[in-house]
Coordinates of C-alpha atoms in Angstrom, one line a residue:
M1 CA 57.7 103.6 -55.8
I2 CA 59.3 104.2 -52.4
R3 CA 55.8 105.2 -51.0
A4 CA 54.3 101.9 -52.3
F5 CA 57.2 99.9 -50.7
L6 CA 56.6 101.6 -47.3
I7 CA 52.9 100.9 -47.5
L8 CA 53.7 97.2 -48.2
I9 CA 56.1 97.0 -45.3
L10 CA 53.5 98.7 -43.0
A11 CA 50.8 96.2 -44.1
V12 CA 53.1 93.3 -43.5
S13 CA 54.1 94.5 -40.0
T14 CA 50.4 95.1 -39.2
A15 CA 49.5 91.6 -40.3
Q16 CA 52.3 90.1 -38.2
A17 CA 51.2 92.1 -35.1
T18 CA 47.9 90.2 -35.0
V19 CA 48.2 86.9 -33.2
W20 CA 45.3 84.6 -33.8
G21 CA 43.9 82.2 -31.2
Q22 CA 43.3 78.5 -31.7
G23 CA 39.7 79.1 -32.6
V24 CA 37.3 76.3 -33.8
S25 CA 37.4 74.1 -36.8
G26 CA 35.0 71.6 -38.3
E27 CA 34.0 69.4 -41.3
L28 CA 31.1 71.1 -43.1
H29 CA 28.9 69.6 -45.7
W30 CA 26.5 71.5 -47.9
K31 CA 24.5 74.1 -45.9
E32 CA 26.1 73.1 -42.6
Q33 CA 27.2 75.7 -40.1
L34 CA 30.1 76.5 -37.6
T35 CA 29.7 79.0 -34.7
L36 CA 32.2 81.0 -32.7
E37 CA 30.9 83.4 -30.1
D38 CA 28.5 85.8 -32.0
Y39 CA 29.7 84.6 -35.5
T40 CA 28.1 81.9 -37.6
L41 CA 29.7 80.5 -40.8
T42 CA 27.6 78.6 -43.4
L43 CA 29.0 76.5 -46.2
A44 CA 26.6 77.9 -48.9
D45 CA 27.9 75.9 -52.0
F46 CA 30.6 73.9 -53.7
S47 CA 32.4 74.5 -57.1
L48 CA 33.6 71.1 -58.3
E49 CA 35.4 72.1 -61.5
E50 CA 39.1 71.9 -62.2
K51 CA 40.0 73.6 -59.0
L52 CA 37.7 73.0 -56.1
M53 CA 36.2 75.9 -54.3
V54 CA 33.7 76.6 -51.5
L55 CA 31.3 79.5 -51.1
V56 CA 30.9 80.6 -47.4
E57 CA 28.6 83.1 -45.8
L58 CA 29.4 84.8 -42.5
Q59 CA 26.8 86.3 -40.1
E60 CA 27.3 88.3 -36.9
D61 CA 24.3 88.2 -34.5
E62 CA 22.2 86.7 -37.5
R63 CA 23.2 89.7 -39.7
P64 CA 25.1 88.8 -42.9
I65 CA 28.5 90.6 -43.0
A66 CA 30.5 88.7 -45.6
R67 CA 30.3 86.2 -48.5
R68 CA 33.6 84.7 -49.9
A69 CA 34.7 81.9 -52.3
L70 CA 37.8 80.1 -51.1
H71 CA 40.2 77.5 -52.4
A72 CA 41.9 75.1 -50.1
G73 CA 44.5 77.0 -48.1
E74 CA 43.0 80.4 -48.5
W75 CA 41.7 82.7 -45.7
F76 CA 40.2 86.1 -45.1
V77 CA 40.0 88.5 -42.2
I78 CA 37.0 90.6 -41.1
N79 CA 37.7 93.9 -39.4
D80 CA 40.9 92.4 -37.7
S81 CA 38.5 90.6 -35.4
L82 CA 37.8 87.2 -37.2
R83 CA 39.8 85.0 -39.5
I84 CA 38.1 82.4 -41.8
S85 CA 40.3 79.7 -43.4
A86 CA 39.5 76.8 -45.8
L87 CA 42.0 74.2 -44.7
K88 CA 40.8 71.3 -47.0
I89 CA 38.2 70.7 -49.7
V90 CA 37.2 67.1 -50.6
E91 CA 35.2 66.3 -53.7
G92 CA 34.0 62.9 -52.4
A93 CA 33.4 59.6 -54.2
D94 CA 30.3 58.8 -56.3
K95 CA 28.1 58.2 -53.4
D96 CA 29.7 60.5 -50.9
E97 CA 28.9 64.2 -50.6
P98 CA 31.7 66.7 -50.9
Y99 CA 32.9 68.5 -47.7
A100 CA 35.3 71.1 -46.5
I101 CA 37.3 71.6 -43.3
V102 CA 37.1 75.2 -42.3
R103 CA 38.4 77.1 -39.2
M104 CA 37.3 80.3 -37.4
Q105 CA 39.8 82.2 -35.3
L106 CA 39.6 85.3 -33.0
P107 CA 42.6 87.4 -32.3
S108 CA 44.7 86.2 -29.3
A109 CA 44.3 88.2 -26.2
P110 CA 46.1 88.4 -22.9
E111 CA 44.7 85.9 -20.3
I112 CA 45.4 86.9 -16.7
S113 CA 45.2 84.1 -14.1
L114 CA 44.5 85.1 -10.5
I115 CA 45.1 82.4 -7.8
L116 CA 44.6 83.4 -4.1
S117 CA 45.8 81.0 -1.3
F118 CA 45.5 81.1 2.5
D119 CA 47.8 79.8 5.2
N120 CA 44.9 78.2 7.1
D121 CA 41.3 77.2 6.5
I122 CA 39.8 78.4 9.8
Y123 CA 40.7 81.5 11.8
R124 CA 39.6 82.9 15.2
G125 CA 38.9 86.6 15.7
G126 CA 42.1 88.5 16.2
E127 CA 44.4 86.0 14.4
D128 CA 46.6 86.9 11.4
I129 CA 45.4 85.9 8.0
K130 CA 48.3 85.5 5.5
M131 CA 47.4 85.3 1.8
L132 CA 49.4 84.9 -1.4
L133 CA 48.2 86.2 -4.8
S134 CA 49.7 84.6 -7.9
V135 CA 49.2 86.6 -11.1
E136 CA 50.2 85.1 -14.4
N137 CA 49.6 86.0 -18.1
R138 CA 48.6 82.7 -19.8
G139 CA 47.6 84.4 -23.1
A140 CA 49.6 84.7 -26.3
V141 CA 50.0 88.5 -26.2
D142 CA 51.1 91.0 -23.6
A143 CA 48.8 92.5 -21.0
E144 CA 49.1 96.2 -20.6
D145 CA 48.1 98.7 -18.0
L146 CA 47.2 95.9 -15.5
K147 CA 45.3 97.0 -12.4
I148 CA 44.3 94.6 -9.6
T149 CA 41.8 95.2 -6.8
V150 CA 41.5 93.0 -3.8
D151 CA 38.5 93.5 -1.3
S152 CA 36.3 91.4 0.9
S153 CA 32.7 90.6 1.9
P154 CA 31.9 91.7 4.6
P155 CA 33.9 94.8 3.7
I156 CA 36.8 94.8 6.2
F157 CA 39.7 95.7 3.8
S158 CA 40.7 96.7 0.3
R159 CA 44.0 96.7 -1.6
R160 CA 45.1 97.9 -5.0
F161 CA 48.1 96.8 -7.2
N162 CA 49.1 97.8 -10.7
I163 CA 51.8 97.2 -13.3
S164 CA 52.4 98.7 -16.7
S165 CA 52.7 95.4 -18.6
L166 CA 52.9 91.7 -18.1
L167 CA 54.5 89.8 -20.9
A168 CA 52.8 86.8 -22.4
G169 CA 53.6 83.6 -20.5
S170 CA 55.2 85.5 -17.5
A171 CA 54.1 85.9 -13.9
W172 CA 54.0 88.9 -11.6
D173 CA 57.2 89.0 -9.4
D174 CA 56.6 91.0 -6.2
K175 CA 60.3 90.9 -5.3
K176 CA 62.5 91.2 -8.4
K177 CA 65.7 91.0 -6.4
T178 CA 65.2 87.4 -5.4
A179 CA 65.9 84.4 -7.7
Q180 CA 62.5 82.9 -7.5
T181 CA 59.2 84.4 -8.6
D182 CA 57.4 85.9 -5.5
P183 CA 53.6 86.3 -5.5
I184 CA 51.9 89.3 -4.0
R185 CA 51.6 88.9 -0.2
I186 CA 48.5 90.2 1.6
D187 CA 48.2 90.2 5.4
L188 CA 45.2 91.2 7.6
V189 CA 43.7 90.4 11.0
A190 CA 40.7 88.2 11.3
P191 CA 37.6 90.1 12.5
Y192 CA 35.7 89.3 15.7
M193 CA 32.3 87.9 14.6
L194 CA 29.3 87.1 16.8
E195 CA 28.8 83.9 14.9
A196 CA 30.9 81.7 12.6
G197 CA 31.0 82.7 8.9
D198 CA 33.1 82.9 5.8
L199 CA 35.2 85.9 4.8
Q200 CA 34.9 86.2 1.0
V201 CA 38.0 87.7 -0.6
R202 CA 37.5 88.9 -4.2
V203 CA 40.2 89.7 -6.8
H204 CA 39.5 91.7 -9.9
A205 CA 42.0 92.5 -12.7
Q206 CA 41.5 95.0 -15.6
Y207 CA 44.0 95.2 -18.5
T208 CA 44.3 95.8 -22.2
D209 CA 45.9 94.0 -25.2
P210 CA 48.4 95.7 -27.5
D211 CA 45.5 96.9 -29.7
G212 CA 43.9 98.8 -26.8
N213 CA 41.0 96.3 -26.3
S214 CA 39.9 96.0 -22.7
H215 CA 39.8 92.7 -20.8
Q216 CA 39.2 91.6 -17.3
S217 CA 39.7 88.5 -15.0
W218 CA 38.3 87.4 -11.7
G219 CA 39.6 85.3 -8.8
G220 CA 39.5 85.0 -5.1
G221 CA 38.8 82.6 -2.2
K222 CA 37.3 82.4 1.3
A223 CA 38.5 81.9 4.9
H224 CA 36.2 80.6 7.6
I225 CA 36.1 82.8 10.7
S226 CA 34.9 81.0 13.8
G227 CA 32.5 82.6 16.3
P228 CA 33.6 83.9 19.8
L229 CA 32.5 80.7 21.6
R230 CA 33.7 77.1 21.2
L231 CA 31.7 74.2 22.8
Y232 CA 33.4 70.8 22.9
K233 CA 31.8 67.6 24.3
R234 CA 33.8 64.6 25.3
V235 CA 33.0 61.1 26.9
E236 CA 34.5 57.6 27.0
E237 CA 34.2 56.2 23.5
T238 CA 33.9 52.6 24.7
Q239 CA 31.5 51.8 27.6
E240 CA 30.2 48.8 29.4
L241 CA 26.5 48.3 29.9
S242 CA 26.8 47.9 33.6
E243 CA 28.8 51.1 34.3
S244 CA 28.1 54.8 34.5
Y245 CA 30.3 57.4 32.7
Y246 CA 30.9 61.2 32.9
V247 CA 30.1 63.6 30.0
I248 CA 32.2 66.8 30.0
N249 CA 31.2 69.9 28.2
S250 CA 33.9 72.6 27.8
L251 CA 32.9 76.1 26.8
S252 CA 35.6 78.6 25.8
N253 CA 35.4 82.4 25.0
Y254 CA 37.8 83.4 22.2
G255 CA 36.0 86.8 21.6
N256 CA 36.8 90.2 22.9
R257 CA 33.7 90.7 25.2
T258 CA 32.0 88.9 28.1
F259 CA 29.1 86.6 27.4
S260 CA 26.2 85.3 29.5
V261 CA 25.5 81.8 28.1
D262 CA 22.6 79.4 28.5
L263 CA 24.0 75.8 28.1
S264 CA 21.8 72.7 27.7
D265 CA 22.4 69.1 26.8
S266 CA 20.6 65.8 26.4
T267 CA 21.4 62.1 26.6
G268 CA 19.3 60.7 23.7
K269 CA 17.2 57.6 24.0
E270 CA 20.2 55.2 24.4
F271 CA 21.4 56.7 27.7
H272 CA 19.9 57.8 31.0
S273 CA 20.8 60.5 33.5
N274 CA 19.3 61.6 36.7
E275 CA 20.6 65.1 36.5
T276 CA 19.1 68.4 35.2
L277 CA 21.1 69.2 32.1
Q278 CA 20.8 73.0 32.0
W279 CA 23.4 75.5 33.2
K280 CA 23.9 79.3 33.3
I281 CA 27.5 80.4 32.6
V282 CA 29.2 83.8 32.5
L283 CA 32.4 83.8 30.3
E284 CA 35.0 86.5 30.2
P285 CA 37.4 86.9 27.2
G286 CA 39.9 84.1 27.1
Q287 CA 38.1 82.1 29.8
T288 CA 37.1 78.4 29.6
K289 CA 34.6 76.6 31.9
T290 CA 33.5 73.0 32.1
V291 CA 30.3 71.2 33.3
S292 CA 29.9 67.5 33.7
Y293 CA 27.2 64.9 34.4
C294 CA 26.8 61.2 34.7
I295 CA 25.1 58.9 32.1
K296 CA 24.4 55.2 32.0
P297 CA 23.8 53.1 28.9
I298 CA 20.4 51.6 28.5
E299 CA 21.3 48.8 26.1
P300 CA 24.3 47.7 24.1
A301 CA 24.9 49.0 20.6
M302 CA 27.8 50.1 18.4
G303 CA 28.3 53.6 16.9
I304 CA 25.8 55.5 19.1
S305 CA 26.0 59.2 18.4
L306 CA 25.2 61.4 21.4
P307 CA 23.1 64.6 20.8
D308 CA 25.0 67.8 20.6
A309 CA 25.1 70.2 23.5
V310 CA 23.7 73.7 22.7
A311 CA 24.9 77.1 24.0
S312 CA 23.1 80.3 23.3
F313 CA 23.5 84.0 24.1
R314 CA 21.6 87.2 23.4
M315 CA 23.1 90.2 21.7
G316 CA 20.6 93.0 21.2
K317 CA 17.4 91.6 19.8
R318 CA 19.0 88.5 18.3
I319 CA 19.9 85.1 19.9
Y320 CA 23.1 83.4 18.7
T321 CA 23.4 79.6 19.1
I322 CA 26.5 77.3 19.2
H323 CA 26.4 73.5 18.8
S324 CA 29.0 71.1 20.1
N325 CA 30.4 68.0 18.4
R326 CA 28.5 64.7 18.6
P327 CA 30.7 62.0 20.3
V328 CA 30.3 58.4 19.0
I329 CA 30.1 55.6 21.6
D330 CA 30.3 51.8 21.5
V331 CA 28.4 50.2 24.3
T332 CA 29.3 46.5 25.1
G333 CA 27.5 43.9 27.2
P334 CA 24.9 41.2 27.1
L335 CA 21.2 42.0 27.2
I336 CA 18.8 39.2 27.9
D337 CA 15.2 39.4 26.8
A338 CA 12.9 37.0 28.8
K339 CA 9.3 36.3 27.9
R340 CA 7.2 33.9 30.0
S341 CA 3.7 32.6 29.2
I342 CA 1.4 29.8 30.3
S343 CA -1.2 27.7 28.5
P344 CA -4.0 27.1 29.0
K345 CA -5.0 29.9 31.3
R346 CA -8.3 28.2 32.3
V347 CA -8.4 24.6 33.4
K348 CA -10.3 22.2 35.7
A349 CA -8.8 21.0 38.9
G350 CA -6.3 18.2 38.3
E351 CA -5.5 19.3 34.7
E352 CA -2.1 20.2 33.4
V353 CA -0.6 23.6 32.2
M354 CA 2.6 24.4 30.4
I355 CA 4.9 27.3 31.3
S356 CA 7.0 28.5 28.3
L357 CA 10.1 30.6 28.8
E358 CA 11.7 32.2 25.8
L359 CA 15.2 33.8 26.2
E360 CA 17.2 35.8 23.7
N361 CA 20.6 37.6 24.1
R362 CA 20.1 40.9 22.3
G363 CA 23.5 42.2 23.4
N364 CA 26.9 42.0 21.8
R365 CA 28.7 39.9 24.5
K366 CA 28.2 36.4 25.8
A367 CA 26.1 35.8 29.0
V368 CA 25.9 33.0 31.5
L369 CA 22.3 32.8 32.8
T370 CA 21.0 31.4 36.1
M371 CA 17.3 30.5 36.4
A372 CA 15.4 29.7 39.5
E373 CA 11.7 28.9 39.0
M374 CA 9.3 27.7 41.7
V375 CA 6.2 25.5 41.9
P376 CA 3.4 27.6 43.3
Q377 CA 1.2 26.4 46.1
G378 CA -1.7 24.3 44.8
A379 CA 0.3 22.8 41.9
E380 CA 2.5 19.8 41.3
L381 CA 5.6 19.6 39.1
I382 CA 5.2 17.1 36.3
S383 CA 8.4 17.8 34.2
G384 CA 10.9 20.5 33.5
E385 CA 14.0 22.1 35.2
L386 CA 13.4 24.6 37.9
N387 CA 17.0 25.6 38.5
E388 CA 19.4 25.8 35.5
S389 CA 22.5 27.6 34.3
F390 CA 23.7 27.9 30.7
M391 CA 25.4 30.4 28.3
L392 CA 23.8 32.4 25.4
S393 CA 26.0 34.0 22.7
P394 CA 25.0 37.4 21.1
G395 CA 21.9 36.8 19.0
E396 CA 21.3 33.3 20.4
K397 CA 17.9 32.1 21.7
A398 CA 16.8 29.4 24.1
A399 CA 13.4 28.0 25.2
R400 CA 12.4 26.1 28.3
K401 CA 9.2 24.2 29.2
I402 CA 7.8 23.4 32.7
R403 CA 4.7 21.2 33.1
L404 CA 2.5 21.6 36.2
R405 CA -0.7 20.0 37.4
V406 CA -3.2 22.4 39.0
M407 CA -4.7 21.0 42.2
D408 CA -6.1 24.1 44.0
P409 CA -9.8 24.7 43.0
D410 CA -9.0 28.4 43.6
G411 CA -6.4 28.4 40.8
I412 CA -2.7 29.2 41.1
S413 CA -0.7 32.4 40.9
I414 CA 2.9 32.3 39.7
P415 CA 4.8 35.4 40.8
S416 CA 7.4 37.2 38.6
S417 CA 10.8 35.5 38.7
M418 CA 14.3 36.9 38.4
V419 CA 16.7 35.8 35.6
R420 CA 20.2 36.6 36.6
Y421 CA 23.2 36.7 34.2
R422 CA 26.8 37.9 34.0
D423 CA 29.3 38.7 31.3
V424 CA 32.9 37.4 30.9
R425 CA 34.2 40.4 33.0
G426 CA 32.1 39.3 36.0
N427 CA 29.5 42.2 35.7
D428 CA 26.2 41.1 37.0
Y429 CA 22.8 41.8 35.3
S430 CA 19.2 40.7 35.9
T431 CA 15.8 40.9 34.3
R432 CA 12.3 39.9 35.5
T433 CA 9.7 37.7 33.9
S434 CA 6.0 38.5 34.0
A435 CA 3.6 37.1 36.7
L436 CA 1.2 34.4 35.6
R437 CA -2.3 33.3 36.7
V438 CA -4.3 30.2 36.0
T439 CA -8.1 30.1 36.8
V440 CA -9.9 26.8 37.7
E441 CA -13.3 26.4 36.2
E442 CA -16.3 24.7 38.1
E443 CA -17.2 21.2 37.2
E444 CA -20.8 20.6 36.0
V445 CA -22.7 18.3 38.5
S446 CA -25.6 15.9 37.3
S447 CA -29.2 16.9 38.3
P448 CA -30.5 15.4 41.6
S449 CA -33.3 12.7 41.6
D450 CA -35.3 14.7 44.1
P451 CA -34.7 18.4 43.7
S452 CA -37.0 19.2 46.7
R453 CA -34.8 17.3 49.1
N454 CA -31.3 18.1 47.8
D455 CA -31.5 21.6 46.2
T456 CA -29.4 23.9 48.5
G457 CA -30.9 27.0 47.0
G458 CA -27.7 28.9 47.7
S459 CA -26.1 31.2 45.1
G460 CA -22.8 29.9 43.8
M461 CA -23.3 26.4 45.5
S462 CA -23.2 23.1 43.6
K463 CA -26.0 20.7 44.0
V464 CA -25.6 17.2 45.6
S465 CA -27.1 13.9 44.6
D466 CA -29.8 11.8 46.3
L467 CA -28.7 9.9 49.4
G468 CA -30.2 6.6 48.1
D469 CA -30.8 3.8 50.6
G470 CA -29.3 5.7 53.5
Q471 CA -25.9 4.0 53.5
A472 CA -23.3 6.6 54.6
D473 CA -19.9 6.6 52.9
Y474 CA -17.8 8.9 55.2
P475 CA -14.9 10.7 53.6
S476 CA -11.4 9.4 54.4
P477 CA -9.0 11.7 56.3
D478 CA -6.8 12.4 53.3
R479 CA -9.7 13.6 51.3
E480 CA -10.9 15.9 54.1
N481 CA -7.5 17.7 53.8
R482 CA -7.9 18.5 50.1
D483 CA -9.4 21.8 49.1
D484 CA -10.4 20.9 45.6
E485 CA -13.0 18.2 46.3
R486 CA -15.1 16.5 49.1
L487 CA -17.1 13.2 48.9
I488 CA -20.8 13.2 50.0
P489 CA -22.2 10.0 51.7
G490 CA -24.5 7.9 49.5
S491 CA -24.7 5.0 47.2
I492 CA -23.0 7.0 44.5
D493 CA -20.1 9.5 45.1
H494 CA -20.9 13.0 44.1
R495 CA -18.6 16.0 44.4
V496 CA -19.4 19.4 45.7
V497 CA -17.4 22.0 43.8
E498 CA -16.6 25.3 45.4
S499 CA -17.6 28.2 43.3
G500 CA -15.9 30.7 45.5
S501 CA -13.3 31.0 48.2
G502 CA -13.1 32.0 51.8
L503 CA -14.0 30.6 55.2
G504 CA -17.7 31.5 55.1
H505 CA -18.2 29.4 52.0
R506 CA -16.6 26.3 53.5
L507 CA -18.6 26.6 56.7
S508 CA -21.8 26.7 54.5
I509 CA -20.8 23.4 52.9
L510 CA -20.0 21.8 56.3
L511 CA -23.5 22.9 57.6
I512 CA -25.2 21.2 54.7
L513 CA -23.3 18.0 55.4
I514 CA -24.3 18.0 59.0
I515 CA -28.0 18.6 58.0
L516 CA -27.8 15.7 55.6
L517 CA -26.3 13.3 58.2
L518 CA -29.0 14.2 60.7
S519 CA -31.7 13.5 58.1
V520 CA -30.2 10.1 57.5
A521 CA -30.0 9.3 61.2
L522 CA -33.6 10.4 61.8
G523 CA -34.8 8.3 58.9
R524 CA -33.3 5.2 60.4
Y525 CA -34.7 6.0 63.8
L526 CA -38.2 6.5 62.5

């Protein structure tokens, strides 16, 4: 009797020693399943007699291990590792299927949390790294024989800590004499690295539960270790289009050795520099050197990012490279785009042409423009303003028209003109328009009545008409001074159009006129 009582007490104490976790639960209909880790529970059947029952089948790794019939509220345990409970059984209405709410639970286990923190995010070689490791048992049972290992990659240090037990819900206290809970403190010196990289710190905990089952947890963090060289680029963040500015590159050696460094830089397409942007620098430990050069903006724009400067050094067979920051610049100022054209480009003497000037402010500041056009030699102004001053806001456009009459039979040439403008600060700018050319075409002359008498036979010379009854109509003085046309004596005025240019050609025409006049005089005499 006493032996049976002791066995019962032992059984009760053993049952109370197992703490079950929350597990999983679900509403199962006929043939539906519930899974927890490697276990699968199937609701095989219902018994809907006076007292409702369910038949469940349990598998581990698809291997049947148990088959039980349960009333609502009953449960069973398999090998102290899994508990199956029937929480509720519902018969269902006429059209509803019966179902049961069942739960699967694993024994509770200690759960060690490992949280590692750093005092900084970035370290230089030789600086102190201070870490704090918080260890807490968040499980429902105690953790026993707790061993903690802390190491790194690359492998520069390794530490070990251990404690016999850590109660459920409690944290590791590294200084028990203080009122607060103190985490484990770990100090080390940042290594000198030839290039920037991360120092990975790994934390591994091994422990057992009260039943002797083994468990483990992982944690850790990383610290960024900068390389031995630091390259910083600075420049004015706001610039005016008309000014030049200095870019300064600072190169510092935070390492423990001397480096021979090749430094190069570039302006990008938005800026211009006349200097060669390459340098050779020798840096000793703890030394800083600067180089500077001048840049000028090419056009206004906001948020321009300069290219990064690049420093490199060789160590053994490998070349290490360091990049600077990329400064962002706002360039302010007006920028006038001037386009000039003429139409038509081929005319006859005395016809009109139109000069069109299109202006646009592509900058981000207002501009006051001053225009000064000119009438070329051999042309007359019909309409349009030659000298004008006006304002253009950013993005604004303007158009101007000038009408000319072409008088010179050799055509006219309009040289490139200067458009000057300034901003509100008084900074002066200018841009040029394109040169223009108008060609004068020859007029077609009617065929002479007597080709044998009037054909000049000269290449590039126009033909003249018959002299008629010999009446000479001498040209007036004002017409003699014009280069585009000359009148020939006769009953009908005909024009001799020059097909070329130059003194020799005009002398040829004069000689022909003299011969014709002599012919007329001889005709009257005879």
